[in-house]
Amino acid sequence: MLEIHQFPCLSDNYGFLVHDPDSQETVCIDTPEANAYLREAAVKGWQITQIWNTHWHPDHAGGNAAIKAATGCTVSGPAEVERIGPLDRVLTPGDTVTIGEHEGTVFDVGGHTNGHIAIHLPDDEVAFVGDSVFALGCGRMFEGTAEQFWASLQRIKALPPATMLYCAHEYTQSNARFALHADPDNAELQDYVAEIDQRRSRQEPTVPTKLERELATNPFLRADTDDLQARWGGGAAHETFAALRAAKDSF
Ligand code: ZN
Ligand code: FE
């Protein structure tokens, strides 16, 4: 069983260290802040052996060089990461990454950035999704198109419902305000938001989140449902998704 250590970085990112006790390998999922990763690994007594990047943004790959220099680890990520620094291995959708005996599948979640990838470790029922999907939200569409982003979200929706989604930011409370505006009659959403508000009042993280719950409550995953289409425009689901994304951008 993998151990996942989660800790806050920068203003609202999460850092994740994934450790395999059998092989003693430790993977950094993205690198928002090199010092925080090096410190947390030292506290755990873990040796960092790899970095897996989800996309090129500096709050995800900005710590690569310093962590590699300090540990000699390898850096794997989508080709777009080379905009800000070198990779040892370029990951493309369909590739497999490994930590010890544990395999992760790389899949395309482009839309926030064009080359954004996510990594699913099926045996451990976890997926590292970067800024593609958040609890009750999704990433801003900086580079991609609505059609592309919607297709990416379909790949996330197709994971086993028990999958825990490790999103890269604690944006949930503000996402929740928009989700209630987008889908006000959703009782399950109302319960979820009440729980989120309680957890945040105790300063607890709302990440990871279970896919099953997001499928029932996250408006961006539900752009193809009658409820959302009635409110946000029918037609192709990616058009409803685009309307929701645009509304959230100025909410
Ligand atoms: Zn980003
Ligand atoms: Fe980010």
Short mmCIF file of C-alpha atoms and ligand atoms in Angstrom, two decimals:
data_model
loop_
_atom_site.label_atom_id
_atom_site.label_comp_id
_atom_site.label_asym_id
_atom_site.label_seq_id
_atom_site.Cartn_x
_atom_site.Cartn_y
_atom_site.Cartn_z
CA MET A 1 0.00 0.00 0.00
CA LEU A 2 1.30 3.43 -0.93
CA GLU A 3 1.49 6.19 1.67
CA ILE A 4 0.42 9.64 0.53
CA HIS A 5 1.61 12.60 2.56
CA GLN A 6 -0.29 15.82 1.84
CA PHE A 7 0.80 19.27 3.01
CA PRO A 8 0.02 22.90 2.13
CA CYS A 9 2.32 24.84 -0.22
CA LEU A 10 2.33 28.46 -1.41
CA SER A 11 -0.99 30.20 -0.69
CA ASP A 12 -3.48 27.50 -1.70
CA ASN A 13 -1.62 24.58 -3.34
CA TYR A 14 -1.26 21.13 -1.87
CA GLY A 15 1.97 19.20 -2.06
CA PHE A 16 1.86 15.40 -2.26
CA LEU A 17 4.63 12.93 -1.53
CA VAL A 18 3.84 9.35 -2.49
CA HIS A 19 5.92 6.71 -0.72
CA ASP A 20 6.20 2.99 -1.36
CA PRO A 21 7.40 1.24 1.82
CA ASP A 22 8.45 -1.90 -0.10
CA SER A 23 10.83 -0.26 -2.57
CA GLN A 24 11.46 2.86 -0.45
CA GLU A 25 10.76 4.98 -3.52
CA THR A 26 9.21 8.41 -3.02
CA VAL A 27 7.55 10.47 -5.74
CA CYS A 28 6.82 14.20 -5.66
CA ILE A 29 3.51 14.92 -7.34
CA ASP A 30 4.24 18.34 -8.86
CA THR A 31 6.66 20.72 -7.18
CA PRO A 32 5.01 23.97 -6.11
CA GLU A 33 7.67 24.66 -3.51
CA ALA A 34 11.02 22.82 -3.38
CA ASN A 35 11.80 23.67 0.25
CA ALA A 36 8.48 22.38 1.53
CA TYR A 37 8.95 19.09 -0.33
CA LEU A 38 12.52 18.62 0.89
CA ARG A 39 11.52 19.46 4.46
CA GLU A 40 8.47 17.16 4.50
CA ALA A 41 10.44 14.28 2.98
CA ALA A 42 13.14 14.73 5.64
CA VAL A 43 10.55 14.76 8.43
CA LYS A 44 9.14 11.49 7.07
CA GLY A 45 12.62 10.01 6.57
CA TRP A 46 11.83 9.44 2.89
CA GLN A 47 14.32 9.71 0.00
CA ILE A 48 12.82 11.47 -3.03
CA THR A 49 13.50 9.36 -6.14
CA GLN A 50 11.11 10.84 -8.74
CA ILE A 51 9.02 13.84 -9.71
CA TRP A 52 5.83 13.44 -11.72
CA ASN A 53 4.49 16.70 -13.17
CA THR A 54 0.90 17.21 -14.30
CA HIS A 55 1.44 20.43 -16.30
CA TRP A 56 3.91 23.23 -16.89
CA HIS A 57 2.61 25.97 -14.58
CA PRO A 58 5.24 27.24 -12.11
CA ASP A 59 3.07 26.33 -9.10
CA HIS A 60 3.36 22.73 -10.35
CA ALA A 61 6.83 22.43 -11.88
CA GLY A 62 8.70 25.42 -10.42
CA GLY A 63 10.48 23.32 -7.78
CA ASN A 64 11.75 20.64 -10.19
CA ALA A 65 15.29 21.95 -10.59
CA ALA A 66 15.95 22.53 -6.89
CA ILE A 67 14.53 19.14 -5.84
CA LYS A 68 16.50 17.34 -8.55
CA ALA A 69 19.68 19.17 -7.53
CA ALA A 70 19.16 18.22 -3.87
CA THR A 71 18.19 14.57 -4.40
CA GLY A 72 19.29 13.40 -7.85
CA CYS A 73 15.73 12.29 -8.60
CA THR A 74 14.34 11.84 -12.10
CA VAL A 75 11.75 14.23 -13.54
CA SER A 76 8.85 12.95 -15.66
CA GLY A 77 6.08 15.05 -17.13
CA PRO A 78 4.31 16.18 -20.28
CA ALA A 79 6.51 17.83 -22.93
CA GLU A 80 5.05 21.26 -22.13
CA VAL A 81 7.00 21.25 -18.83
CA GLU A 82 10.16 21.83 -20.92
CA ARG A 83 8.94 25.42 -21.31
CA ILE A 84 10.31 26.00 -17.81
CA GLY A 85 12.92 23.26 -17.35
CA PRO A 86 14.29 19.94 -18.58
CA LEU A 87 12.62 16.55 -18.24
CA ASP A 88 14.32 13.18 -17.93
CA ARG A 89 11.26 11.46 -19.36
CA VAL A 90 8.49 12.92 -21.51
CA LEU A 91 5.11 11.42 -20.61
CA THR A 92 2.38 11.00 -23.19
CA PRO A 93 -1.15 9.65 -22.69
CA GLY A 94 -1.17 5.87 -22.41
CA ASP A 95 2.27 5.73 -20.79
CA THR A 96 2.85 3.88 -17.54
CA VAL A 97 4.80 5.28 -14.61
CA THR A 98 5.93 3.12 -11.71
CA ILE A 99 6.77 3.57 -8.06
CA GLY A 100 8.15 0.25 -6.87
CA GLU A 101 5.65 -2.32 -8.09
CA HIS A 102 2.79 0.17 -8.30
CA GLU A 103 1.76 1.25 -11.78
CA GLY A 104 0.18 4.53 -12.75
CA THR A 105 -1.55 5.19 -16.06
CA VAL A 106 -1.02 8.55 -17.74
CA PHE A 107 -4.05 10.10 -19.40
CA ASP A 108 -4.83 13.32 -21.23
CA VAL A 109 -6.76 15.97 -19.31
CA GLY A 110 -5.89 18.94 -21.54
CA GLY A 111 -7.97 22.10 -21.24
CA HIS A 112 -6.46 24.08 -18.34
CA THR A 113 -3.21 23.73 -20.30
CA ASN A 114 -3.01 21.85 -23.59
CA GLY A 115 -0.63 19.15 -22.42
CA HIS A 116 -2.07 18.63 -18.92
CA ILE A 117 -1.94 14.97 -17.85
CA ALA A 118 -3.37 13.06 -14.92
CA ILE A 119 -2.06 9.84 -13.39
CA HIS A 120 -4.32 7.04 -12.16
CA LEU A 121 -2.98 4.32 -9.83
CA PRO A 122 -5.79 1.77 -10.05
CA ASP A 123 -4.56 -0.63 -7.33
CA ASP A 124 -4.48 2.21 -4.83
CA GLU A 125 -7.71 3.82 -6.15
CA VAL A 126 -6.14 7.27 -6.42
CA ALA A 127 -5.64 9.76 -9.24
CA PHE A 128 -3.46 12.84 -9.28
CA VAL A 129 -5.35 15.35 -11.36
CA GLY A 130 -3.44 18.64 -10.95
CA ASP A 131 -5.61 21.57 -12.03
CA SER A 132 -7.95 19.62 -14.34
CA VAL A 133 -10.70 18.92 -11.84
CA PHE A 134 -11.17 20.31 -8.32
CA ALA A 135 -13.61 19.48 -5.58
CA LEU A 136 -16.82 21.06 -6.98
CA GLY A 137 -14.85 22.79 -9.73
CA CYS A 138 -12.42 22.53 -12.59
CA GLY A 139 -9.37 24.47 -13.73
CA ARG A 140 -9.58 27.70 -15.69
CA MET A 141 -9.45 27.13 -19.43
CA PHE A 142 -6.16 28.92 -20.14
CA GLU A 143 -5.02 27.09 -23.26
CA GLY A 144 -7.58 24.55 -24.37
CA THR A 145 -11.06 24.61 -25.88
CA ALA A 146 -14.36 23.72 -24.24
CA GLU A 147 -14.69 20.64 -26.45
CA GLN A 148 -11.21 19.46 -25.43
CA PHE A 149 -11.76 20.19 -21.72
CA TRP A 150 -15.14 18.43 -21.72
CA ALA A 151 -13.57 15.37 -23.39
CA SER A 152 -10.88 15.40 -20.67
CA LEU A 153 -13.52 15.48 -17.96
CA GLN A 154 -15.16 12.42 -19.55
CA ARG A 155 -11.91 10.52 -18.99
CA ILE A 156 -11.97 11.50 -15.31
CA LYS A 157 -15.65 10.54 -15.03
CA ALA A 158 -14.82 7.11 -16.47
CA LEU A 159 -12.47 6.21 -13.59
CA PRO A 160 -13.88 3.85 -10.95
CA PRO A 161 -16.27 5.88 -8.74
CA ALA A 162 -14.33 4.96 -5.59
CA THR A 163 -11.23 6.76 -6.94
CA MET A 164 -9.89 9.47 -4.65
CA LEU A 165 -9.04 12.56 -6.68
CA TYR A 166 -5.98 14.45 -5.45
CA CYS A 167 -6.55 17.99 -6.73
CA ALA A 168 -3.74 20.51 -6.50
CA HIS A 169 -5.55 23.42 -4.81
CA GLU A 170 -7.80 24.14 -1.86
CA TYR A 171 -10.39 26.08 -3.87
CA THR A 172 -13.37 24.12 -2.62
CA GLN A 173 -15.21 26.71 -0.57
CA SER A 174 -15.31 29.27 -3.39
CA ASN A 175 -16.15 26.52 -5.89
CA ALA A 176 -19.02 25.53 -3.59
CA ARG A 177 -20.55 29.03 -3.76
CA PHE A 178 -20.63 28.82 -7.56
CA ALA A 179 -21.87 25.22 -7.56
CA LEU A 180 -24.90 26.22 -5.45
CA HIS A 181 -25.59 29.05 -7.89
CA ALA A 182 -25.25 26.69 -10.87
CA ASP A 183 -27.32 23.81 -9.47
CA PRO A 184 -29.44 25.20 -6.59
CA ASP A 185 -31.90 22.29 -6.27
CA ASN A 186 -29.28 19.56 -5.86
CA ALA A 187 -29.84 18.18 -2.34
CA GLU A 188 -26.65 16.12 -2.33
CA LEU A 189 -24.70 19.25 -3.26
CA GLN A 190 -26.29 21.16 -0.38
CA ASP A 191 -25.21 18.44 2.09
CA TYR A 192 -21.71 18.40 0.63
CA VAL A 193 -21.37 22.20 0.92
CA ALA A 194 -22.48 22.13 4.55
CA GLU A 195 -19.79 19.53 5.26
CA ILE A 196 -17.17 21.58 3.38
CA ASP A 197 -17.99 24.69 5.39
CA GLN A 198 -17.61 22.71 8.62
CA ARG A 199 -14.31 21.24 7.57
CA ARG A 200 -12.90 24.59 6.50
CA SER A 201 -14.03 26.22 9.76
CA ARG A 202 -11.77 23.66 11.47
CA GLN A 203 -9.06 24.40 8.87
CA GLU A 204 -9.18 20.83 7.58
CA PRO A 205 -8.45 20.05 3.92
CA THR A 206 -11.29 19.13 1.56
CA VAL A 207 -8.82 17.31 -0.71
CA PRO A 208 -8.77 14.50 -1.72
CA THR A 209 -12.35 14.08 -2.85
CA LYS A 210 -14.10 10.90 -3.95
CA LEU A 211 -15.07 10.79 -7.63
CA GLU A 212 -18.46 9.26 -6.76
CA ARG A 213 -19.39 12.38 -4.82
CA GLU A 214 -18.14 14.75 -7.52
CA LEU A 215 -20.21 12.89 -10.12
CA ALA A 216 -23.33 13.75 -8.11
CA THR A 217 -22.44 17.34 -7.24
CA ASN A 218 -19.72 18.95 -9.39
CA PRO A 219 -21.50 21.15 -11.97
CA PHE A 220 -18.60 20.91 -14.44
CA LEU A 221 -18.88 17.11 -14.53
CA ARG A 222 -22.65 17.38 -14.85
CA ALA A 223 -22.95 19.63 -17.91
CA ASP A 224 -24.66 16.73 -19.73
CA THR A 225 -27.46 16.32 -17.16
CA ASP A 226 -31.02 17.57 -17.67
CA ASP A 227 -30.81 19.75 -14.55
CA LEU A 228 -27.73 21.67 -15.70
CA GLN A 229 -28.81 21.80 -19.33
CA ALA A 230 -32.18 23.29 -18.33
CA ARG A 231 -30.42 26.13 -16.50
CA TRP A 232 -27.31 26.68 -18.60
CA GLY A 233 -28.42 25.92 -22.13
CA GLY A 234 -28.95 22.60 -23.84
CA GLY A 235 -27.36 21.39 -27.03
CA ALA A 236 -23.95 19.79 -27.00
CA ALA A 237 -22.68 19.13 -23.47
CA HIS A 238 -19.45 20.96 -24.19
CA GLU A 239 -21.49 24.11 -24.91
CA THR A 240 -23.19 23.82 -21.53
CA PHE A 241 -19.77 23.24 -20.00
CA ALA A 242 -18.48 26.38 -21.77
CA ALA A 243 -21.38 28.44 -20.40
CA LEU A 244 -20.66 27.20 -16.86
CA ARG A 245 -16.92 27.83 -17.20
CA ALA A 246 -17.50 31.39 -18.48
CA ALA A 247 -19.98 32.11 -15.68
CA LYS A 248 -17.55 30.85 -13.04
CA ASP A 249 -14.75 33.01 -14.45
CA SER A 250 -16.73 36.15 -13.65
CA PHE A 251 -18.64 34.88 -10.60
ZN ZN B 1 -2.24 25.32 -13.30
FE FE B 2 -2.14 25.33 -10.10
#
